[in-house]
Amino acid sequence: VIHVHWWFPNGLALWPGRLTRPAVITSHGTDLFLLDRAKPLRALARRVYSRAQAATVISAPLRARVEALGMRAEQVTVAPMPTAER
């Protein structure tokens, strides 16, 4: 399994013709919020996500963004980042 963090730039490793194994993309937010400012990149993001078998995100709002890029709900897992209490 190939596991990349951020659809851009690391997700470009999943570009068609380069992928030889199943892939997972983890998005922390910055990469998805980039699409608000650079809308032409949405087509590129859709292609990258279409190459992955699964995605993880750190919140439900980010899950909705990934689903809007074409991933099915069952492909996207919310895995909140842990925090340490002091």
PDB file as gemmi writes it, atoms N, CA and C in Angstrom:
CRYST1    1.000    1.000    1.000  90.00  90.00  90.00 P 1                      
ATOM      1  N   VAL A   1       0.848  -1.179   0.000  1.00  0.00           N  
ATOM      2  CA  VAL A   1       0.000   0.000   0.000  1.00  0.00           C  
ATOM      3  C   VAL A   1       0.889   1.236   0.000  1.00  0.00           C  
ATOM      4  N   ILE A   2       0.524   2.186  -0.824  1.00  0.00           N  
ATOM      5  CA  ILE A   2       1.185   3.489  -0.827  1.00  0.00           C  
ATOM      6  C   ILE A   2       0.317   4.435  -0.013  1.00  0.00           C  
ATOM      7  N   HIS A   3       0.904   5.101   0.972  1.00  0.00           N  
ATOM      8  CA  HIS A   3       0.166   6.040   1.816  1.00  0.00           C  
ATOM      9  C   HIS A   3       0.814   7.407   1.659  1.00  0.00           C  
ATOM     10  N   VAL A   4       0.060   8.346   1.095  1.00  0.00           N  
ATOM     11  CA  VAL A   4       0.582   9.694   0.917  1.00  0.00           C  
ATOM     12  C   VAL A   4      -0.197  10.663   1.796  1.00  0.00           C  
ATOM     13  N   HIS A   5       0.483  11.682   2.275  1.00  0.00           N  
ATOM     14  CA  HIS A   5      -0.153  12.761   3.032  1.00  0.00           C  
ATOM     15  C   HIS A   5      -0.253  13.955   2.101  1.00  0.00           C  
ATOM     16  N   TRP A   6      -1.433  14.553   2.054  1.00  0.00           N  
ATOM     17  CA  TRP A   6      -1.759  15.696   1.204  1.00  0.00           C  
ATOM     18  C   TRP A   6      -1.898  15.265  -0.255  1.00  0.00           C  
ATOM     19  N   TRP A   7      -3.038  15.584  -0.850  1.00  0.00           N  
ATOM     20  CA  TRP A   7      -3.233  15.217  -2.260  1.00  0.00           C  
ATOM     21  C   TRP A   7      -2.227  15.955  -3.133  1.00  0.00           C  
ATOM     22  N   PHE A   8      -1.779  17.132  -2.675  1.00  0.00           N  
ATOM     23  CA  PHE A   8      -0.772  17.896  -3.418  1.00  0.00           C  
ATOM     24  C   PHE A   8       0.286  18.367  -2.443  1.00  0.00           C  
ATOM     25  N   PRO A   9       1.536  18.118  -2.709  1.00  0.00           N  
ATOM     26  CA  PRO A   9       2.111  17.554  -3.918  1.00  0.00           C  
ATOM     27  C   PRO A   9       2.281  16.034  -3.879  1.00  0.00           C  
ATOM     28  N   ASN A  10       2.224  15.434  -2.676  1.00  0.00           N  
ATOM     29  CA  ASN A  10       2.547  14.007  -2.552  1.00  0.00           C  
ATOM     30  C   ASN A  10       1.606  13.097  -3.325  1.00  0.00           C  
ATOM     31  N   GLY A  11       0.355  13.489  -3.456  1.00  0.00           N  
ATOM     32  CA  GLY A  11      -0.611  12.672  -4.172  1.00  0.00           C  
ATOM     33  C   GLY A  11      -0.285  12.509  -5.647  1.00  0.00           C  
ATOM     34  N   LEU A  12       0.568  13.366  -6.174  1.00  0.00           N  
ATOM     35  CA  LEU A  12       0.948  13.227  -7.576  1.00  0.00           C  
ATOM     36  C   LEU A  12       1.692  11.925  -7.835  1.00  0.00           C  
ATOM     37  N   ALA A  13       2.157  11.282  -6.773  1.00  0.00           N  
ATOM     38  CA  ALA A  13       2.777   9.963  -6.923  1.00  0.00           C  
ATOM     39  C   ALA A  13       1.755   8.940  -7.401  1.00  0.00           C  
ATOM     40  N   LEU A  14       0.474   9.263  -7.276  1.00  0.00           N  
ATOM     41  CA  LEU A  14      -0.594   8.362  -7.694  1.00  0.00           C  
ATOM     42  C   LEU A  14      -1.043   8.632  -9.121  1.00  0.00           C  
ATOM     43  N   TRP A  15      -0.331   9.516  -9.807  1.00  0.00           N  
ATOM     44  CA  TRP A  15      -0.736   9.893 -11.162  1.00  0.00           C  
ATOM     45  C   TRP A  15      -0.871   8.661 -12.053  1.00  0.00           C  
ATOM     46  N   PRO A  16      -1.857   8.654 -12.939  1.00  0.00           N  
ATOM     47  CA  PRO A  16      -2.044   7.495 -13.830  1.00  0.00           C  
ATOM     48  C   PRO A  16      -0.747   7.077 -14.514  1.00  0.00           C  
ATOM     49  N   GLY A  17      -0.531   5.776 -14.506  1.00  0.00           N  
ATOM     50  CA  GLY A  17       0.675   5.231 -15.107  1.00  0.00           C  
ATOM     51  C   GLY A  17       1.807   5.042 -14.119  1.00  0.00           C  
ATOM     52  N   ARG A  18       1.744   5.710 -12.978  1.00  0.00           N  
ATOM     53  CA  ARG A  18       2.817   5.608 -11.986  1.00  0.00           C  
ATOM     54  C   ARG A  18       2.451   4.670 -10.845  1.00  0.00           C  
ATOM     55  N   LEU A  19       1.157   4.440 -10.644  1.00  0.00           N  
ATOM     56  CA  LEU A  19       0.690   3.681  -9.493  1.00  0.00           C  
ATOM     57  C   LEU A  19       0.764   2.185  -9.761  1.00  0.00           C  
ATOM     58  N   THR A  20       1.396   1.476  -8.849  1.00  0.00           N  
ATOM     59  CA  THR A  20       1.516   0.026  -8.995  1.00  0.00           C  
ATOM     60  C   THR A  20       0.898  -0.737  -7.826  1.00  0.00           C  
ATOM     61  N   ARG A  21       0.464  -0.017  -6.789  1.00  0.00           N  
ATOM     62  CA  ARG A  21      -0.101  -0.661  -5.599  1.00  0.00           C  
ATOM     63  C   ARG A  21      -1.331   0.104  -5.128  1.00  0.00           C  
ATOM     64  N   PRO A  22      -2.148  -0.507  -4.266  1.00  0.00           N  
ATOM     65  CA  PRO A  22      -3.277   0.230  -3.686  1.00  0.00           C  
ATOM     66  C   PRO A  22      -2.766   1.462  -2.943  1.00  0.00           C  
ATOM     67  N   ALA A  23      -3.594   2.498  -2.894  1.00  0.00           N  
ATOM     68  CA  ALA A  23      -3.150   3.762  -2.298  1.00  0.00           C  
ATOM     69  C   ALA A  23      -4.189   4.346  -1.353  1.00  0.00           C  
ATOM     70  N   VAL A  24      -3.668   5.056  -0.336  1.00  0.00           N  
ATOM     71  CA  VAL A  24      -4.474   5.802   0.626  1.00  0.00           C  
ATOM     72  C   VAL A  24      -3.928   7.219   0.670  1.00  0.00           C  
ATOM     73  N   ILE A  25      -4.825   8.197   0.690  1.00  0.00           N  
ATOM     74  CA  ILE A  25      -4.430   9.603   0.826  1.00  0.00           C  
ATOM     75  C   ILE A  25      -4.924  10.102   2.180  1.00  0.00           C  
ATOM     76  N   THR A  26      -4.050  10.746   2.942  1.00  0.00           N  
ATOM     77  CA  THR A  26      -4.448  11.403   4.176  1.00  0.00           C  
ATOM     78  C   THR A  26      -4.372  12.904   3.959  1.00  0.00           C  
ATOM     79  N   SER A  27      -5.469  13.576   4.244  1.00  0.00           N  
ATOM     80  CA  SER A  27      -5.519  15.039   4.128  1.00  0.00           C  
ATOM     81  C   SER A  27      -5.677  15.647   5.511  1.00  0.00           C  
ATOM     82  N   HIS A  28      -4.857  16.640   5.787  1.00  0.00           N  
ATOM     83  CA  HIS A  28      -4.884  17.315   7.080  1.00  0.00           C  
ATOM     84  C   HIS A  28      -5.651  18.634   7.007  1.00  0.00           C  
ATOM     85  N   GLY A  29      -5.980  19.079   5.823  1.00  0.00           N  
ATOM     86  CA  GLY A  29      -6.776  20.290   5.663  1.00  0.00           C  
ATOM     87  C   GLY A  29      -6.179  21.307   4.716  1.00  0.00           C  
ATOM     88  N   THR A  30      -4.927  21.634   4.900  1.00  0.00           N  
ATOM     89  CA  THR A  30      -4.298  22.658   4.083  1.00  0.00           C  
ATOM     90  C   THR A  30      -4.420  22.346   2.597  1.00  0.00           C  
ATOM     91  N   ASP A  31      -4.199  21.098   2.238  1.00  0.00           N  
ATOM     92  CA  ASP A  31      -4.274  20.712   0.832  1.00  0.00           C  
ATOM     93  C   ASP A  31      -5.685  20.860   0.273  1.00  0.00           C  
ATOM     94  N   LEU A  32      -6.691  20.610   1.094  1.00  0.00           N  
ATOM     95  CA  LEU A  32      -8.073  20.751   0.638  1.00  0.00           C  
ATOM     96  C   LEU A  32      -8.513  22.213   0.609  1.00  0.00           C  
ATOM     97  N   PHE A  33      -8.054  23.013   1.565  1.00  0.00           N  
ATOM     98  CA  PHE A  33      -8.396  24.435   1.568  1.00  0.00           C  
ATOM     99  C   PHE A  33      -7.725  25.170   0.410  1.00  0.00           C  
ATOM    100  N   LEU A  34      -6.635  24.628  -0.096  1.00  0.00           N  
ATOM    101  CA  LEU A  34      -5.984  25.187  -1.283  1.00  0.00           C  
ATOM    102  C   LEU A  34      -6.968  25.270  -2.441  1.00  0.00           C  
ATOM    103  N   LEU A  35      -7.884  24.326  -2.520  1.00  0.00           N  
ATOM    104  CA  LEU A  35      -8.847  24.284  -3.615  1.00  0.00           C  
ATOM    105  C   LEU A  35      -9.840  25.436  -3.563  1.00  0.00           C  
ATOM    106  N   ASP A  36     -10.001  26.080  -2.404  1.00  0.00           N  
ATOM    107  CA  ASP A  36     -10.865  27.257  -2.305  1.00  0.00           C  
ATOM    108  C   ASP A  36     -10.240  28.450  -3.025  1.00  0.00           C  
ATOM    109  N   ARG A  37      -8.923  28.510  -3.008  1.00  0.00           N  
ATOM    110  CA  ARG A  37      -8.202  29.636  -3.628  1.00  0.00           C  
ATOM    111  C   ARG A  37      -7.778  29.350  -5.054  1.00  0.00           C  
ATOM    112  N   ALA A  38      -7.612  28.092  -5.385  1.00  0.00           N  
ATOM    113  CA  ALA A  38      -7.114  27.705  -6.712  1.00  0.00           C  
ATOM    114  C   ALA A  38      -8.089  26.711  -7.343  1.00  0.00           C  
ATOM    115  N   LYS A  39      -9.265  27.196  -7.703  1.00  0.00           N  
ATOM    116  CA  LYS A  39     -10.324  26.320  -8.218  1.00  0.00           C  
ATOM    117  C   LYS A  39      -9.917  25.499  -9.442  1.00  0.00           C  
ATOM    118  N   PRO A  40      -9.040  25.991 -10.314  1.00  0.00           N  
ATOM    119  CA  PRO A  40      -8.626  25.155 -11.450  1.00  0.00           C  
ATOM    120  C   PRO A  40      -7.939  23.855 -11.023  1.00  0.00           C  
ATOM    121  N   LEU A  41      -7.416  23.801  -9.804  1.00  0.00           N  
ATOM    122  CA  LEU A  41      -6.754  22.585  -9.318  1.00  0.00           C  
ATOM    123  C   LEU A  41      -7.745  21.485  -8.940  1.00  0.00           C  
ATOM    124  N   ARG A  42      -9.035  21.806  -8.878  1.00  0.00           N  
ATOM    125  CA  ARG A  42     -10.024  20.796  -8.485  1.00  0.00           C  
ATOM    126  C   ARG A  42     -10.017  19.597  -9.427  1.00  0.00           C  
ATOM    127  N   ALA A  43      -9.870  19.844 -10.718  1.00  0.00           N  
ATOM    128  CA  ALA A  43      -9.841  18.726 -11.677  1.00  0.00           C  
ATOM    129  C   ALA A  43      -8.641  17.825 -11.392  1.00  0.00           C  
ATOM    130  N   LEU A  44      -7.512  18.423 -11.067  1.00  0.00           N  
ATOM    131  CA  LEU A  44      -6.321  17.645 -10.728  1.00  0.00           C  
ATOM    132  C   LEU A  44      -6.562  16.851  -9.446  1.00  0.00           C  
ATOM    133  N   ALA A  45      -7.158  17.486  -8.447  1.00  0.00           N  
ATOM    134  CA  ALA A  45      -7.446  16.800  -7.181  1.00  0.00           C  
ATOM    135  C   ALA A  45      -8.392  15.621  -7.407  1.00  0.00           C  
ATOM    136  N   ARG A  46      -9.401  15.807  -8.240  1.00  0.00           N  
ATOM    137  CA  ARG A  46     -10.329  14.703  -8.536  1.00  0.00           C  
ATOM    138  C   ARG A  46      -9.589  13.520  -9.156  1.00  0.00           C  
ATOM    139  N   ARG A  47      -8.666  13.792 -10.060  1.00  0.00           N  
ATOM    140  CA  ARG A  47      -7.907  12.702 -10.699  1.00  0.00           C  
ATOM    141  C   ARG A  47      -7.035  11.985  -9.683  1.00  0.00           C  
ATOM    142  N   VAL A  48      -6.401  12.742  -8.810  1.00  0.00           N  
ATOM    143  CA  VAL A  48      -5.548  12.125  -7.790  1.00  0.00           C  
ATOM    144  C   VAL A  48      -6.393  11.250  -6.861  1.00  0.00           C  
ATOM    145  N   TYR A  49      -7.503  11.778  -6.358  1.00  0.00           N  
ATOM    146  CA  TYR A  49      -8.355  10.990  -5.460  1.00  0.00           C  
ATOM    147  C   TYR A  49      -8.969   9.787  -6.164  1.00  0.00           C  
ATOM    148  N   SER A  50      -9.218   9.881  -7.446  1.00  0.00           N  
ATOM    149  CA  SER A  50      -9.806   8.747  -8.166  1.00  0.00           C  
ATOM    150  C   SER A  50      -8.840   7.568  -8.253  1.00  0.00           C  
ATOM    151  N   ARG A  51      -7.559   7.816  -8.057  1.00  0.00           N  
ATOM    152  CA  ARG A  51      -6.555   6.758  -8.095  1.00  0.00           C  
ATOM    153  C   ARG A  51      -6.411   6.051  -6.747  1.00  0.00           C  
ATOM    154  N   ALA A  52      -6.927   6.641  -5.677  1.00  0.00           N  
ATOM    155  CA  ALA A  52      -6.792   6.054  -4.339  1.00  0.00           C  
ATOM    156  C   ALA A  52      -7.981   5.145  -4.030  1.00  0.00           C  
ATOM    157  N   GLN A  53      -7.706   4.108  -3.273  1.00  0.00           N  
ATOM    158  CA  GLN A  53      -8.765   3.209  -2.842  1.00  0.00           C  
ATOM    159  C   GLN A  53      -9.435   3.707  -1.565  1.00  0.00           C  
ATOM    160  N   ALA A  54      -8.727   4.565  -0.811  1.00  0.00           N  
ATOM    161  CA  ALA A  54      -9.263   5.067   0.449  1.00  0.00           C  
ATOM    162  C   ALA A  54      -8.617   6.402   0.785  1.00  0.00           C  
ATOM    163  N   ALA A  55      -9.281   7.119   1.693  1.00  0.00           N  
ATOM    164  CA  ALA A  55      -8.731   8.387   2.185  1.00  0.00           C  
ATOM    165  C   ALA A  55      -9.028   8.491   3.672  1.00  0.00           C  
ATOM    166  N   THR A  56      -8.150   9.186   4.375  1.00  0.00           N  
ATOM    167  CA  THR A  56      -8.409   9.539   5.764  1.00  0.00           C  
ATOM    168  C   THR A  56      -8.310  11.050   5.875  1.00  0.00           C  
ATOM    169  N   VAL A  57      -9.128  11.593   6.746  1.00  0.00           N  
ATOM    170  CA  VAL A  57      -9.148  13.027   7.006  1.00  0.00           C  
ATOM    171  C   VAL A  57      -9.246  13.222   8.513  1.00  0.00           C  
ATOM    172  N   ILE A  58      -8.990  14.432   8.983  1.00  0.00           N  
ATOM    173  CA  ILE A  58      -8.969  14.645  10.428  1.00  0.00           C  
ATOM    174  C   ILE A  58     -10.268  15.198  10.993  1.00  0.00           C  
ATOM    175  N   SER A  59     -11.270  15.460  10.119  1.00  0.00           N  
ATOM    176  CA  SER A  59     -12.547  15.983  10.618  1.00  0.00           C  
ATOM    177  C   SER A  59     -13.675  15.684   9.638  1.00  0.00           C  
ATOM    178  N   ALA A  60     -14.899  15.743  10.141  1.00  0.00           N  
ATOM    179  CA  ALA A  60     -16.070  15.515   9.286  1.00  0.00           C  
ATOM    180  C   ALA A  60     -16.195  16.560   8.177  1.00  0.00           C  
ATOM    181  N   PRO A  61     -15.930  17.852   8.437  1.00  0.00           N  
ATOM    182  CA  PRO A  61     -15.990  18.811   7.330  1.00  0.00           C  
ATOM    183  C   PRO A  61     -14.991  18.492   6.204  1.00  0.00           C  
ATOM    184  N   LEU A  62     -13.833  17.964   6.561  1.00  0.00           N  
ATOM    185  CA  LEU A  62     -12.872  17.580   5.526  1.00  0.00           C  
ATOM    186  C   LEU A  62     -13.366  16.344   4.782  1.00  0.00           C  
ATOM    187  N   ARG A  63     -14.053  15.468   5.481  1.00  0.00           N  
ATOM    188  CA  ARG A  63     -14.634  14.304   4.817  1.00  0.00           C  
ATOM    189  C   ARG A  63     -15.584  14.758   3.708  1.00  0.00           C  
ATOM    190  N   ALA A  64     -16.416  15.746   4.002  1.00  0.00           N  
ATOM    191  CA  ALA A  64     -17.356  16.266   3.009  1.00  0.00           C  
ATOM    192  C   ALA A  64     -16.609  16.832   1.799  1.00  0.00           C  
ATOM    193  N   ARG A  65     -15.482  17.473   2.027  1.00  0.00           N  
ATOM    194  CA  ARG A  65     -14.697  18.028   0.918  1.00  0.00           C  
ATOM    195  C   ARG A  65     -14.138  16.910   0.032  1.00  0.00           C  
ATOM    196  N   VAL A  66     -13.665  15.847   0.651  1.00  0.00           N  
ATOM    197  CA  VAL A  66     -13.122  14.728  -0.125  1.00  0.00           C  
ATOM    198  C   VAL A  66     -14.240  14.024  -0.892  1.00  0.00           C  
ATOM    199  N   GLU A  67     -15.379  13.868  -0.270  1.00  0.00           N  
ATOM    200  CA  GLU A  67     -16.515  13.263  -0.972  1.00  0.00           C  
ATOM    201  C   GLU A  67     -16.947  14.130  -2.152  1.00  0.00           C  
ATOM    202  N   ALA A  68     -16.861  15.448  -2.003  1.00  0.00           N  
ATOM    203  CA  ALA A  68     -17.203  16.356  -3.109  1.00  0.00           C  
ATOM    204  C   ALA A  68     -16.234  16.207  -4.283  1.00  0.00           C  
ATOM    205  N   LEU A  69     -15.065  15.653  -4.017  1.00  0.00           N  
ATOM    206  CA  LEU A  69     -14.087  15.405  -5.082  1.00  0.00           C  
ATOM    207  C   LEU A  69     -14.291  14.046  -5.741  1.00  0.00           C  
ATOM    208  N   GLY A  70     -15.304  13.317  -5.297  1.00  0.00           N  
ATOM    209  CA  GLY A  70     -15.653  12.083  -5.977  1.00  0.00           C  
ATOM    210  C   GLY A  70     -15.457  10.791  -5.218  1.00  0.00           C  
ATOM    211  N   MET A  71     -14.909  10.846  -4.019  1.00  0.00           N  
ATOM    212  CA  MET A  71     -14.761   9.606  -3.251  1.00  0.00           C  
ATOM    213  C   MET A  71     -16.090   9.246  -2.605  1.00  0.00           C  
ATOM    214  N   ARG A  72     -16.391   7.964  -2.558  1.00  0.00           N  
ATOM    215  CA  ARG A  72     -17.606   7.487  -1.907  1.00  0.00           C  
ATOM    216  C   ARG A  72     -17.446   7.550  -0.383  1.00  0.00           C  
ATOM    217  N   ALA A  73     -18.550   7.726   0.314  1.00  0.00           N  
ATOM    218  CA  ALA A  73     -18.523   7.852   1.775  1.00  0.00           C  
ATOM    219  C   ALA A  73     -17.806   6.686   2.437  1.00  0.00           C  
ATOM    220  N   GLU A  74     -18.010   5.471   1.922  1.00  0.00           N  
ATOM    221  CA  GLU A  74     -17.377   4.299   2.544  1.00  0.00           C  
ATOM    222  C   GLU A  74     -15.866   4.238   2.313  1.00  0.00           C  
ATOM    223  N   GLN A  75     -15.353   5.068   1.440  1.00  0.00           N  
ATOM    224  CA  GLN A  75     -13.912   5.110   1.182  1.00  0.00           C  
ATOM    225  C   GLN A  75     -13.186   6.085   2.109  1.00  0.00           C  
ATOM    226  N   VAL A  76     -13.943   6.953   2.792  1.00  0.00           N  
ATOM    227  CA  VAL A  76     -13.336   8.038   3.569  1.00  0.00           C  
ATOM    228  C   VAL A  76     -13.531   7.787   5.060  1.00  0.00           C  
ATOM    229  N   THR A  77     -12.430   7.797   5.802  1.00  0.00           N  
ATOM    230  CA  THR A  77     -12.450   7.590   7.246  1.00  0.00           C  
ATOM    231  C   THR A  77     -12.009   8.857   7.945  1.00  0.00           C  
ATOM    232  N   VAL A  78     -12.766   9.262   8.967  1.00  0.00           N  
ATOM    233  CA  VAL A  78     -12.358  10.389   9.801  1.00  0.00           C  
ATOM    234  C   VAL A  78     -11.492   9.842  10.924  1.00  0.00           C  
ATOM    235  N   ALA A  79     -10.256  10.317  10.990  1.00  0.00           N  
ATOM    236  CA  ALA A  79      -9.314   9.911  12.036  1.00  0.00           C  
ATOM    237  C   ALA A  79      -8.752  11.174  12.674  1.00  0.00           C  
ATOM    238  N   PRO A  80      -9.436  11.695  13.719  1.00  0.00           N  
ATOM    239  CA  PRO A  80      -8.975  12.935  14.341  1.00  0.00           C  
ATOM    240  C   PRO A  80      -7.547  12.835  14.839  1.00  0.00           C  
ATOM    241  N   MET A  81      -6.841  13.921  14.741  1.00  0.00           N  
ATOM    242  CA  MET A  81      -5.472  13.956  15.241  1.00  0.00           C  
ATOM    243  C   MET A  81      -5.540  13.962  16.773  1.00  0.00           C  
ATOM    244  N   PRO A  82      -4.715  13.162  17.399  1.00  0.00           N  
ATOM    245  CA  PRO A  82      -4.748  13.124  18.870  1.00  0.00           C  
ATOM    246  C   PRO A  82      -4.145  14.397  19.460  1.00  0.00           C  
ATOM    247  N   THR A  83      -4.630  14.721  20.628  1.00  0.00           N  
ATOM    248  CA  THR A  83      -4.067  15.846  21.362  1.00  0.00           C  
ATOM    249  C   THR A  83      -3.680  15.348  22.746  1.00  0.00           C  
ATOM    250  N   ALA A  84      -2.730  15.975  23.317  1.00  0.00           N  
ATOM    251  CA  ALA A  84      -2.278  15.577  24.662  1.00  0.00           C  
ATOM    252  C   ALA A  84      -2.832  16.571  25.667  1.00  0.00           C  
ATOM    253  N   GLU A  85      -3.413  16.037  26.724  1.00  0.00           N  
ATOM    254  CA  GLU A  85      -3.878  16.894  27.808  1.00  0.00           C  
ATOM    255  C   GLU A  85      -2.743  17.068  28.800  1.00  0.00           C  
ATOM    256  N   ARG A  86      -2.688  18.265  29.334  1.00  0.00           N  
ATOM    257  CA  ARG A  86      -1.659  18.536  30.342  1.00  0.00           C  
ATOM    258  C   ARG A  86      -2.297  19.035  31.600  1.00  0.00           C  
TER     259      ARG A  86                                                      
END                                                                             
